[in-house]
PDB file of C-alpha atoms in Angstrom:
ATOM      1  CA  UNK A 151       9.455  -8.947 -22.498  1.00 44.00           C
ATOM      2  CA  UNK A 152       7.277 -10.857 -20.383  1.00 47.00           C
ATOM      3  CA  UNK A 153       9.251 -10.022 -17.296  1.00 49.00           C
ATOM      4  CA  UNK A 154       9.258  -6.277 -18.139  1.00 47.00           C
ATOM      5  CA  UNK A 155       5.509  -6.405 -18.337  1.00 47.00           C
ATOM      6  CA  UNK A 156       5.071  -8.313 -15.048  1.00 46.00           C
ATOM      7  CA  UNK A 157       7.433  -5.866 -13.321  1.00 46.00           C
ATOM      8  CA  UNK A 158       5.587  -2.870 -14.797  1.00 46.00           C
ATOM      9  CA  UNK A 159       2.304  -4.429 -13.690  1.00 48.00           C
ATOM     10  CA  UNK A 160       3.769  -5.060 -10.204  1.00 51.00           C
ATOM     11  CA  UNK A 161       5.052  -1.575  -9.851  1.00 53.00           C
ATOM     12  CA  UNK A 162       1.749  -0.121 -10.988  1.00 54.00           C
ATOM     13  CA  UNK A 163      -0.075  -2.434  -8.704  1.00 52.00           C
ATOM     14  CA  UNK A 164       2.288  -1.452  -5.836  1.00 53.00           C
ATOM     15  CA  UNK A 165       1.787   2.280  -6.600  1.00 54.00           C
ATOM     16  CA  UNK A 166      -1.980   1.789  -5.990  1.00 52.00           C
ATOM     17  CA  UNK A 167      -1.310   0.851  -2.472  1.00 52.00           C
ATOM     18  CA  UNK A 168       0.359   2.688   0.353  1.00 54.00           C
ATOM     19  CA  UNK A 169       2.907   1.381   2.680  1.00 59.00           C
ATOM     20  CA  UNK A 170       0.263   0.492   5.085  1.00 60.00           C
ATOM     21  CA  UNK A 171      -1.398  -1.824   2.708  1.00 62.00           C
ATOM     22  CA  UNK A 172      -4.474   0.426   2.231  1.00 58.00           C
ATOM     23  CA  UNK A 173      -5.349   1.693  -1.309  1.00 58.00           C
ATOM     24  CA  UNK A 174      -4.157   5.174  -2.151  1.00 58.00           C
ATOM     25  CA  UNK A 175      -7.583   6.215  -3.152  1.00 57.00           C
ATOM     26  CA  UNK A 176      -8.788   5.196   0.357  1.00 59.00           C
ATOM     27  CA  UNK A 177      -6.160   7.498   1.999  1.00 61.00           C
ATOM     28  CA  UNK A 178      -7.132  10.291  -0.256  1.00 71.00           C
ATOM     29  CA  UNK A 179     -10.714   9.934   0.870  1.00 68.00           C
ATOM     30  CA  UNK A 180      -9.733   9.819   4.475  1.00 68.00           C
ATOM     31  CA  UNK A 181      -7.591  12.953   4.017  1.00 72.00           C
ATOM     32  CA  UNK A 182     -10.432  14.650   2.252  1.00 71.00           C
ATOM     33  CA  UNK A 183     -12.881  13.764   5.097  1.00 72.00           C
ATOM     34  CA  UNK A 184     -10.332  15.022   7.667  1.00 76.00           C
ATOM     35  CA  UNK A 185      -9.957  18.251   5.641  1.00 74.00           C
ATOM     36  CA  UNK A 186     -13.838  18.547   5.505  1.00 79.00           C
ATOM     37  CA  UNK A 187     -14.047  17.981   9.264  1.00 80.00           C
ATOM     38  CA  UNK A 188     -11.371  20.573   9.785  1.00 83.00           C
ATOM     39  CA  UNK A 189     -13.309  22.966   7.698  1.00 83.00           C
ATOM     40  CA  UNK A 190     -16.539  22.226   9.516  1.00 86.00           C
ATOM     41  CA  UNK A 191     -14.865  22.608  12.826  1.00 88.00           C
ATOM     42  CA  UNK A 192     -13.376  25.964  11.766  1.00 89.00           C
ATOM     43  CA  UNK A 193     -16.687  27.132  10.440  1.00 89.00           C
ATOM     44  CA  UNK A 194     -18.568  26.231  13.581  1.00 90.00           C
ATOM     45  CA  UNK A 195     -15.994  27.868  15.755  1.00 89.00           C
ATOM     46  CA  UNK A 196     -16.118  30.994  13.604  1.00 90.00           C
ATOM     47  CA  UNK A 197     -19.982  30.906  13.870  1.00 91.00           C
ATOM     48  CA  UNK A 198     -19.788  30.431  17.595  1.00 89.00           C
ATOM     49  CA  UNK A 199     -17.359  33.249  18.018  1.00 91.00           C
ATOM     50  CA  UNK A 200     -19.466  35.551  15.945  1.00 88.00           C
ATOM     51  CA  UNK A 201     -22.552  34.643  17.911  1.00 89.00           C
ATOM     52  CA  UNK A 202     -20.735  35.263  21.123  1.00 90.00           C
ATOM     53  CA  UNK A 203     -19.425  38.633  19.740  1.00 90.00           C
ATOM     54  CA  UNK A 204     -22.972  39.669  18.761  1.00 90.00           C
ATOM     55  CA  UNK A 205     -24.247  38.723  22.160  1.00 90.00           C
ATOM     56  CA  UNK A 206     -21.559  40.857  23.729  1.00 90.00           C
ATOM     57  CA  UNK A 207     -22.533  43.693  21.346  1.00 90.00           C
ATOM     58  CA  UNK A 208     -26.080  43.300  22.278  1.00 89.00           C
ATOM     59  CA  UNK A 209     -25.273  43.271  26.003  1.00 91.00           C
ATOM     60  CA  UNK A 210     -23.244  46.465  25.614  1.00 90.00           C
ATOM     61  CA  UNK A 211     -25.978  48.148  23.750  1.00 92.00           C
ATOM     62  CA  UNK A 212     -28.578  46.971  26.148  1.00 92.00           C
ATOM     63  CA  UNK A 213     -26.412  48.303  29.063  1.00 93.00           C
ATOM     64  CA  UNK A 214     -26.024  51.699  27.167  1.00 94.00           C
ATOM     65  CA  UNK A 215     -29.771  51.899  26.560  1.00 95.00           C
ATOM     66  CA  UNK A 216     -30.473  51.080  30.289  1.00 96.00           C
ATOM     67  CA  UNK A 217     -28.085  53.800  31.448  1.00 96.00           C
ATOM     68  CA  UNK A 218     -29.611  56.380  29.009  1.00 97.00           C
ATOM     69  CA  UNK A 219     -33.143  55.291  30.228  1.00 98.00           C
ATOM     70  CA  UNK A 220     -32.048  55.789  33.897  1.00 97.00           C
ATOM     71  CA  UNK A 221     -30.546  59.131  33.238  1.00 98.00           C
ATOM     72  CA  UNK A 222     -33.680  60.161  31.279  1.00 98.00           C
ATOM     73  CA  UNK A 223     -35.761  58.941  34.194  1.00 98.00           C
ATOM     74  CA  UNK A 224     -33.759  60.935  36.733  1.00 98.00           C
ATOM     75  CA  UNK A 225     -34.185  64.050  34.512  1.00 98.00           C
ATOM     76  CA  UNK A 226     -37.836  63.474  34.245  1.00 98.00           C
ATOM     77  CA  UNK A 227     -38.199  63.111  38.068  1.00 98.00           C
ATOM     78  CA  UNK A 228     -36.411  66.383  38.601  1.00 98.00           C
ATOM     79  CA  UNK A 229     -38.570  68.111  36.014  1.00 98.00           C
ATOM     80  CA  UNK A 230     -41.695  66.690  37.708  1.00 98.00           C
ATOM     81  CA  UNK A 231     -40.435  68.016  41.093  1.00 98.00           C
ATOM     82  CA  UNK A 232     -39.691  71.403  39.577  1.00 98.00           C
ATOM     83  CA  UNK A 233     -43.223  71.360  37.963  1.00 99.00           C
ATOM     84  CA  UNK A 234     -44.765  70.678  41.281  1.00 98.00           C
ATOM     85  CA  UNK A 235     -42.853  73.340  43.012  1.00 98.00           C
ATOM     86  CA  UNK A 236     -43.738  75.898  40.393  1.00 99.00           C
ATOM     87  CA  UNK A 237     -47.443  74.843  40.583  1.00 98.00           C
ATOM     88  CA  UNK A 238     -47.452  75.433  44.322  1.00 98.00           C
ATOM     89  CA  UNK A 239     -45.668  78.756  43.821  1.00 98.00           C
ATOM     90  CA  UNK A 240     -48.295  79.717  41.141  1.00 98.00           C
ATOM     91  CA  UNK A 241     -51.022  78.849  43.399  1.00 98.00           C
ATOM     92  CA  UNK A 242     -49.686  81.033  46.216  1.00 98.00           C
ATOM     93  CA  UNK A 243     -49.220  83.934  43.681  1.00 98.00           C
ATOM     94  CA  UNK A 244     -52.840  83.457  42.542  1.00 98.00           C
ATOM     95  CA  UNK A 245     -54.159  83.506  46.071  1.00 98.00           C
ATOM     96  CA  UNK A 246     -51.987  86.655  46.949  1.00 98.00           C
ATOM     97  CA  UNK A 247     -53.371  88.237  43.669  1.00 98.00           C
ATOM     98  CA  UNK A 248     -57.014  87.535  44.785  1.00 98.00           C
ATOM     99  CA  UNK A 249     -56.349  89.016  48.130  1.00 97.00           C
ATOM    100  CA  UNK A 250     -54.889  92.205  46.600  1.00 97.00           C
ATOM    101  CA  UNK A 251     -57.753  92.436  44.221  1.00 97.00           C
ATOM    102  CA  UNK A 252     -60.241  92.047  46.965  1.00 96.00           C
ATOM    103  CA  UNK A 253     -58.539  94.853  48.982  1.00 96.00           C
ATOM    104  CA  UNK A 254     -58.389  97.198  45.862  1.00 95.00           C
ATOM    105  CA  UNK A 255     -62.136  96.521  45.294  1.00 95.00           C
ATOM    106  CA  UNK A 256     -62.915  97.378  48.987  1.00 93.00           C
ATOM    107  CA  UNK A 257     -60.839 100.633  48.725  1.00 92.00           C
ATOM    108  CA  UNK A 258     -62.547 101.579  45.461  1.00 91.00           C
ATOM    109  CA  UNK A 259     -66.037 100.963  46.818  1.00 90.00           C
ATOM    110  CA  UNK A 260     -65.264 102.952  49.979  1.00 89.00           C
ATOM    111  CA  UNK A 261     -63.983 105.771  47.871  1.00 86.00           C
ATOM    112  CA  UNK A 262     -67.092 105.689  45.642  1.00 83.00           C
ATOM    113  CA  UNK A 263     -69.328 105.589  48.766  1.00 83.00           C
ATOM    114  CA  UNK A 264     -67.617 108.550  50.304  1.00 82.00           C
ATOM    115  CA  UNK A 265     -67.843 110.590  47.115  1.00 77.00           C
ATOM    116  CA  UNK A 266     -71.526 109.769  46.796  1.00 79.00           C
ATOM    117  CA  UNK A 267     -72.062 110.785  50.450  1.00 77.00           C
ATOM    118  CA  UNK A 268     -70.182 114.088  50.020  1.00 77.00           C
ATOM    119  CA  UNK A 269     -71.989 114.952  46.803  1.00 73.00           C
ATOM    120  CA  UNK A 270     -75.381 114.490  48.502  1.00 64.00           C
TER     121      UNK A 270
END
């Protein structure tokens, strides 16, 4: 019986140690740390990838906004040029209108003066 208990204790003692001579619980901790490091590395890589994706999205949006801004600027410039052209045309039409009104007033005043002279 004594031999059986010593064999049993030896086998249980041997089962606590790996073939490398390190305790199994030590290897378990080592695996756990490696597993955690893998998780950390994966999480960091995913975060970095997500950050890069967000930066690319921001750059694309920024480029789109700049293109829209440029398009609107060009439309605004053409509107301003058209406005200036119409303002000049309106000024010329106003001057022509003033000249025609002046001519009409001269004609009417001449007609009135001839009517007054004829009636006297």
